[in-house]
Short mmCIF file of C-alpha atoms and ligand atoms in Angstrom, two decimals:
data_model
loop_
_atom_site.label_atom_id
_atom_site.label_comp_id
_atom_site.label_asym_id
_atom_site.label_seq_id
_atom_site.Cartn_x
_atom_site.Cartn_y
_atom_site.Cartn_z
CA UNK A 535 46.61 118.16 99.54
CA UNK A 536 49.88 116.25 99.34
CA UNK A 537 51.46 115.83 102.75
CA UNK A 538 54.60 114.42 101.28
CA UNK A 539 55.81 114.64 97.75
CA UNK A 540 58.86 114.10 95.68
CA UNK A 541 61.09 117.05 94.86
CA UNK A 542 60.02 118.78 91.64
CA UNK A 543 62.87 119.82 89.44
CA UNK A 544 61.14 120.57 86.18
CA UNK A 545 60.86 124.30 86.55
CA UNK A 546 64.15 124.98 88.29
CA UNK A 547 66.28 127.52 86.54
CA UNK A 548 69.96 127.04 86.02
CA UNK A 549 70.69 129.62 88.71
CA UNK A 550 68.59 127.74 91.25
CA UNK A 551 70.19 124.44 90.30
CA UNK A 552 73.55 126.02 90.97
CA UNK A 553 72.36 127.43 94.28
CA UNK A 554 71.30 123.98 95.42
CA UNK A 555 74.50 122.19 94.50
CA UNK A 556 75.94 120.11 97.30
CA UNK A 557 79.42 119.86 95.84
CA UNK A 558 81.56 122.88 95.01
CA UNK A 559 84.83 122.72 93.15
CA UNK A 560 87.72 125.10 93.32
CA UNK A 561 90.76 125.42 91.10
CA UNK A 562 92.77 125.69 94.32
CA UNK A 563 92.01 122.03 95.04
CA UNK A 564 93.63 120.71 91.85
CA UNK A 565 97.12 119.24 91.45
CA UNK A 566 98.65 118.56 88.04
CA UNK A 567 101.34 115.86 87.67
CA UNK A 568 104.37 116.40 85.42
CA UNK A 569 107.08 114.04 84.18
CA UNK A 570 110.62 115.42 84.04
CA UNK A 571 113.36 113.65 82.13
CA UNK A 572 117.01 114.32 81.43
CA UNK A 573 118.00 116.41 78.40
CA UNK A 574 117.65 119.93 77.04
CA UNK A 575 114.78 121.48 75.14
CA UNK A 576 112.68 118.33 75.51
CA UNK A 577 108.89 118.35 75.08
CA UNK A 578 108.12 114.76 74.21
CA UNK A 579 104.60 113.34 73.83
CA UNK A 580 103.84 110.37 76.09
CA UNK A 581 102.26 107.62 73.95
CA UNK A 582 100.50 105.96 76.90
CA UNK A 583 99.05 109.29 78.08
CA UNK A 584 97.69 111.22 75.09
CA UNK A 585 97.78 114.94 75.83
CA UNK A 586 100.68 114.67 78.34
CA UNK A 587 104.36 115.34 77.73
CA UNK A 588 107.73 114.66 79.28
CA UNK A 589 109.78 117.81 79.84
CA UNK A 590 113.43 118.44 80.62
CA UNK A 591 114.35 120.69 83.56
CA UNK A 592 114.78 123.69 81.23
CA UNK A 593 111.39 123.35 79.49
CA UNK A 594 109.32 122.48 82.55
CA UNK A 595 109.00 126.06 83.84
CA UNK A 596 107.26 127.14 80.60
CA UNK A 597 104.79 124.25 80.89
CA UNK A 598 104.15 125.18 84.50
CA UNK A 599 103.70 128.84 83.61
CA UNK A 600 101.15 127.79 80.98
CA UNK A 601 99.24 125.62 83.47
CA UNK A 602 99.25 128.52 85.92
CA UNK A 603 97.62 130.66 83.22
CA UNK A 604 94.90 128.00 83.00
CA UNK A 605 94.39 128.37 86.73
CA UNK A 606 96.31 125.47 88.28
CA UNK A 607 98.75 126.40 91.04
CA UNK A 608 100.02 123.07 92.41
CA UNK A 609 102.17 120.53 90.65
CA UNK A 610 103.40 117.01 91.39
CA UNK A 611 106.77 116.18 89.85
CA UNK A 612 107.95 112.73 88.78
CA UNK A 613 111.56 112.27 87.72
CA UNK A 614 112.89 109.99 85.00
CA UNK A 615 116.68 109.69 85.33
CA UNK A 616 119.01 108.98 82.40
CA UNK A 617 120.53 106.02 84.23
CA UNK A 618 119.01 103.68 86.76
CA UNK A 619 120.89 101.57 89.30
CA UNK A 620 120.21 98.96 91.97
CA UNK A 621 119.77 101.53 94.74
CA UNK A 622 118.00 104.22 92.77
CA UNK A 623 120.69 106.78 93.56
CA UNK A 624 119.32 109.17 90.90
CA UNK A 625 116.54 109.92 93.38
CA UNK A 626 118.71 111.77 95.88
CA UNK A 627 121.80 113.09 94.06
CA UNK A 628 121.96 116.91 94.27
CA UNK A 629 122.07 117.25 90.47
CA UNK A 630 119.27 114.73 89.90
CA UNK A 631 116.63 115.48 87.31
CA UNK A 632 113.95 116.49 89.85
CA UNK A 633 116.41 118.56 91.87
CA UNK A 634 117.39 120.55 88.76
CA UNK A 635 113.76 120.89 87.66
CA UNK A 636 112.95 122.31 91.11
CA UNK A 637 115.79 124.82 90.87
CA UNK A 638 114.82 126.00 87.36
CA UNK A 639 111.12 126.22 88.15
CA UNK A 640 111.57 128.04 91.46
CA UNK A 641 113.77 130.55 89.68
CA UNK A 642 111.31 131.21 86.86
CA UNK A 643 107.91 130.56 88.55
CA UNK A 644 108.59 131.26 92.23
CA UNK A 645 104.95 131.07 93.27
CA UNK A 646 104.20 127.63 91.76
CA UNK A 647 103.63 125.05 94.51
CA UNK A 648 105.98 122.18 93.75
CA UNK A 649 105.30 118.79 95.30
CA UNK A 650 107.68 115.94 94.58
CA UNK A 651 106.84 112.26 94.32
CA UNK A 652 109.26 110.38 96.55
CA UNK A 653 109.77 106.80 95.44
CA UNK A 654 112.57 104.66 94.07
CA UNK A 655 110.76 102.77 91.29
CA UNK A 656 111.54 105.37 88.62
CA UNK A 657 115.22 105.25 89.62
CA UNK A 658 115.96 101.58 90.27
CA UNK A 659 117.13 99.18 87.55
CA UNK A 660 114.69 96.54 88.84
CA UNK A 661 111.76 98.99 88.96
CA UNK A 662 110.72 98.23 92.53
CA UNK A 663 109.83 100.98 94.99
CA UNK A 664 112.53 100.01 97.48
CA UNK A 665 115.91 98.41 97.95
CA UNK A 666 115.92 94.78 96.85
CA UNK A 667 117.78 92.39 99.17
CA UNK A 668 117.82 88.66 98.37
CA UNK A 669 115.16 89.05 95.71
CA UNK A 670 112.66 90.99 97.82
CA UNK A 671 112.10 94.62 98.80
CA UNK A 672 113.62 95.31 102.23
CA UNK A 673 111.22 97.68 104.01
CA UNK A 674 113.50 98.99 106.74
CA UNK A 675 116.61 99.46 104.62
CA UNK A 676 114.51 101.46 102.15
CA UNK A 677 113.44 104.01 104.77
CA UNK A 678 116.82 105.71 104.94
CA UNK A 679 116.90 106.10 101.14
CA UNK A 680 113.42 107.62 101.08
CA UNK A 681 114.35 110.03 103.87
CA UNK A 682 117.52 110.99 102.00
CA UNK A 683 115.52 111.58 98.81
CA UNK A 684 112.95 113.74 100.62
CA UNK A 685 115.68 115.84 102.19
CA UNK A 686 117.37 116.31 98.85
CA UNK A 687 114.08 117.46 97.28
CA UNK A 688 113.38 119.87 100.13
CA UNK A 689 116.90 121.28 99.88
CA UNK A 690 116.42 121.77 96.11
CA UNK A 691 113.22 123.78 96.70
CA UNK A 692 110.30 121.34 97.00
CA UNK A 693 107.36 122.88 98.85
CA UNK A 694 106.03 119.47 99.87
CA UNK A 695 107.09 115.83 99.52
CA UNK A 696 104.79 112.97 98.58
CA UNK A 697 106.11 109.48 99.38
CA UNK A 698 104.43 106.90 97.13
CA UNK A 699 106.47 103.78 97.92
CA UNK A 700 104.15 102.24 100.56
CA UNK A 701 106.96 101.12 102.90
CA UNK A 702 105.85 100.94 106.53
CA UNK A 703 107.22 103.68 108.74
CA UNK A 704 108.40 105.99 105.98
CA UNK A 705 106.34 109.01 107.02
CA UNK A 706 107.97 108.98 110.48
CA UNK A 707 111.42 108.46 108.95
CA UNK A 708 110.96 111.31 106.47
CA UNK A 709 109.51 113.66 109.11
CA UNK A 710 112.42 112.93 111.43
CA UNK A 711 115.02 113.63 108.74
CA UNK A 712 113.31 116.79 107.48
CA UNK A 713 112.94 118.16 111.02
CA UNK A 714 116.52 117.31 111.90
CA UNK A 715 117.76 119.31 108.93
CA UNK A 716 115.72 122.46 109.38
CA UNK A 717 112.81 121.58 107.09
CA UNK A 718 110.24 121.54 109.86
CA UNK A 719 107.79 123.48 107.69
CA UNK A 720 107.85 121.12 104.71
CA UNK A 721 104.56 119.17 104.70
CA UNK A 722 104.27 115.49 103.81
CA UNK A 723 101.49 114.42 101.50
CA UNK A 724 101.52 110.69 102.00
CA UNK A 725 100.23 108.09 99.58
CA UNK A 726 98.67 106.41 102.60
CA UNK A 727 96.07 104.31 100.83
CA UNK A 728 97.51 102.98 97.62
CA UNK A 729 96.14 99.86 96.00
CA UNK A 730 98.06 97.47 93.74
CA UNK A 731 96.13 98.73 90.73
CA UNK A 732 96.07 97.88 87.03
CA UNK A 733 95.22 101.51 86.42
CA UNK A 734 98.87 102.57 86.92
CA UNK A 735 99.77 100.92 83.60
CA UNK A 736 100.05 104.07 81.45
CA UNK A 737 102.13 105.78 84.17
CA UNK A 738 104.65 102.95 84.13
CA UNK A 739 104.90 103.41 80.36
CA UNK A 740 105.47 107.15 80.89
CA UNK A 741 108.11 106.71 83.61
CA UNK A 742 109.62 103.40 82.47
CA UNK A 743 109.01 102.09 85.99
CA UNK A 744 107.32 98.72 85.53
CA UNK A 745 108.87 96.20 87.93
CA UNK A 746 111.45 94.00 86.19
CA UNK A 747 110.35 90.96 88.18
CA UNK A 748 107.33 90.17 90.35
CA UNK A 749 104.71 92.78 91.15
CA UNK A 750 103.96 95.37 93.84
CA UNK A 751 101.42 93.31 95.77
CA UNK A 752 103.84 92.90 98.68
CA UNK A 753 103.70 96.59 99.55
CA UNK A 754 100.63 97.98 97.78
CA UNK A 755 97.13 97.16 99.01
CA UNK A 756 94.74 94.44 97.91
CA UNK A 757 91.71 96.00 96.26
CA UNK A 758 89.40 93.53 97.88
CA UNK A 759 89.90 95.43 101.14
CA UNK A 760 88.05 98.45 102.40
CA UNK A 761 88.58 98.56 106.17
CA UNK A 762 92.32 98.24 105.70
CA UNK A 763 92.24 101.73 104.18
CA UNK A 764 91.29 103.29 107.52
CA UNK A 765 94.07 101.32 109.18
CA UNK A 766 96.69 102.58 106.69
CA UNK A 767 95.37 106.13 106.91
CA UNK A 768 95.50 106.03 110.70
CA UNK A 769 99.12 104.87 110.72
CA UNK A 770 100.32 107.62 108.39
CA UNK A 771 98.33 110.18 110.31
CA UNK A 772 99.95 109.06 113.59
CA UNK A 773 103.39 109.24 111.97
CA UNK A 774 102.86 112.89 111.10
CA UNK A 775 101.45 113.05 107.57
CA UNK A 776 99.78 116.36 106.67
CA UNK A 777 97.64 115.17 103.75
CA UNK A 778 96.58 111.61 102.95
CA UNK A 779 96.28 110.33 99.39
CA UNK A 780 93.82 107.67 98.28
CA UNK A 781 94.82 106.12 94.97
CA UNK A 782 93.32 105.33 92.48
CA UNK A 783 90.15 107.43 92.73
CA UNK A 784 87.46 106.34 90.32
CA UNK A 785 86.96 102.71 91.38
CA UNK A 786 87.70 103.64 95.01
CA UNK A 787 85.07 106.23 95.90
CA UNK A 788 83.91 104.11 98.85
CA UNK A 789 87.45 104.29 100.17
CA UNK A 790 87.72 108.06 99.61
CA UNK A 791 84.48 108.46 101.51
CA UNK A 792 85.59 106.23 104.42
CA UNK A 793 88.97 107.87 104.82
CA UNK A 794 87.48 111.37 104.68
CA UNK A 795 84.96 110.40 107.37
CA UNK A 796 87.42 108.66 109.67
CA UNK A 797 90.59 110.72 109.58
CA UNK A 798 90.90 114.39 110.50
CA UNK A 799 93.36 115.25 107.77
CA UNK A 800 92.74 116.60 104.28
CA UNK A 801 92.24 113.79 101.78
CA UNK A 802 93.66 113.95 98.27
CA UNK A 803 92.29 111.54 95.69
CA UNK A 804 94.66 110.61 92.87
CA UNK A 805 92.80 109.96 89.65
CA UNK A 806 95.56 107.93 88.06
CA UNK A 807 96.96 107.47 84.59
CA UNK A 808 94.63 104.62 83.62
CA UNK A 809 91.55 106.61 84.55
CA UNK A 810 92.75 109.50 82.41
CA UNK A 811 93.75 107.24 79.51
CA UNK A 812 90.37 105.47 79.48
CA UNK A 813 88.46 108.70 79.13
CA UNK A 814 90.84 110.04 76.48
CA UNK A 815 90.79 106.81 74.47
CA UNK A 816 87.02 106.37 74.58
CA UNK A 817 86.55 109.99 73.57
CA UNK A 818 89.03 109.68 70.70
CA UNK A 819 87.02 106.73 69.40
CA UNK A 820 83.87 108.81 69.59
CA UNK A 821 82.39 106.43 72.16
CA UNK A 822 81.83 108.98 74.92
CA UNK A 823 81.87 112.73 75.37
CA UNK A 824 85.31 113.13 76.94
CA UNK A 825 84.67 116.60 78.35
CA UNK A 826 81.46 115.50 80.03
CA UNK A 827 83.07 112.35 81.43
CA UNK A 828 86.00 114.36 82.78
CA UNK A 829 83.66 116.82 84.52
CA UNK A 830 81.36 114.17 85.98
CA UNK A 831 84.26 112.06 87.23
CA UNK A 832 85.93 115.01 88.95
CA UNK A 833 82.71 116.06 90.66
CA UNK A 834 82.06 112.48 91.82
CA UNK A 835 85.45 112.38 93.54
CA UNK A 836 84.78 115.60 95.46
CA UNK A 837 81.22 114.43 96.19
CA UNK A 838 82.70 111.29 97.79
CA UNK A 839 84.61 113.51 100.21
CA UNK A 840 87.98 114.35 98.65
CA UNK A 841 89.41 117.75 99.52
CA UNK A 842 92.06 117.71 96.81
CA UNK A 843 92.16 116.07 93.36
CA UNK A 844 95.39 115.05 91.67
CA UNK A 845 94.66 114.58 87.98
CA UNK A 846 96.19 114.83 84.52
CA UNK A 847 93.02 116.73 83.58
CA UNK A 848 93.77 119.52 86.10
CA UNK A 849 94.34 122.17 83.41
CA UNK A 850 91.15 121.33 81.54
CA UNK A 851 89.19 121.08 84.79
CA UNK A 852 90.39 124.50 85.86
CA UNK A 853 89.05 125.84 82.57
CA UNK A 854 85.74 124.03 83.11
CA UNK A 855 85.43 125.56 86.57
CA UNK A 856 86.24 128.99 85.19
CA UNK A 857 83.58 128.60 82.50
CA UNK A 858 81.04 127.56 85.12
CA UNK A 859 80.44 124.12 83.58
CA UNK A 860 81.17 122.56 86.99
CA UNK A 861 81.52 123.84 90.52
C1 PBG B 1217 105.45 105.48 92.07
C2 PBG B 1217 104.13 105.93 91.58
C3 PBG B 1217 103.24 105.30 90.70
C4 PBG B 1217 102.19 106.19 90.51
C5 PBG B 1217 102.44 107.31 91.30
N1 PBG B 1217 103.63 107.12 91.96
C6 PBG B 1217 103.35 104.00 90.00
C7 PBG B 1217 103.27 102.75 90.73
O1 PBG B 1217 103.09 102.67 91.94
O2 PBG B 1217 103.45 101.74 90.03
C8 PBG B 1217 101.03 105.98 89.59
C9 PBG B 1217 100.36 107.22 89.11
C10 PBG B 1217 99.47 107.03 87.94
O3 PBG B 1217 99.17 105.92 87.50
O4 PBG B 1217 99.03 108.07 87.41
N2 PBG B 1217 105.45 104.43 92.95
#
């Protein structure tokens, strides 16, 4: 008689395998990013992100309606203004590209959950995430601009704001401004743990937001560090964040796991543009099975402890969940 033995899997049926799964996925946990640019009737393919498009405020609602059909309910909007300036004023003007996209989409798809990325890099002529003073980003002067941008998004209909700039103290500044203007119920999904990653490359191509000089290492995190993630997460949590983002996801599963274990807030993992582009490109070359890689990657992120997944694959993942291929 064997007193101990290894698990035997050979004769398990598919139904039993499903019963024993430790990780369950839900379409409700997916967020799909969208890029909105100025113009009318625009649906423009993004060369650095095959399978993704830039929309104008008038065409975005149709794209969102289509994604809702596929089973995705939450969307993260990035704006690309026609003109950029030193301050990034396109981020907070009432008729800005995101503000108009919010208005149009709320009118035509009132039940879509619209989250807005709050940052200046898509709007500044120098491409940095904050106000540049004497050749460097000024943390404290940037806070007021981020708060102003968040308020403008909330006023235009955003259901949630997601600051991605990595300035210190911005969650508290944004919370204070939103509360002071009657938006006490608007949650903040903070990019709390954001590394200075190479994997943002295709996004910067999509948004035209590569820094004109220097890099983002002054305000984004060094990917040699793991404990620092808990420190960053703790700060944003204390400042009043409602959801914490860890970004990127795929090479950072240790970090996702740590943050989920240490902080009592929902954790969203952002599987960024470079992760998406790698899978797409390798699949296009016939080097890997793209569908399988997409499914396995998504499950690994939830297995690590993420509650929410932000991904350009959200529509296809929703379909995979519906089909029963994952989840
Ligand atoms: C803006 C922002 C970036 C991403 C999300 N918000 C770019 C950056 O920090 O350079 C990257 C998302 C992606 O790569 O998919 N600061």
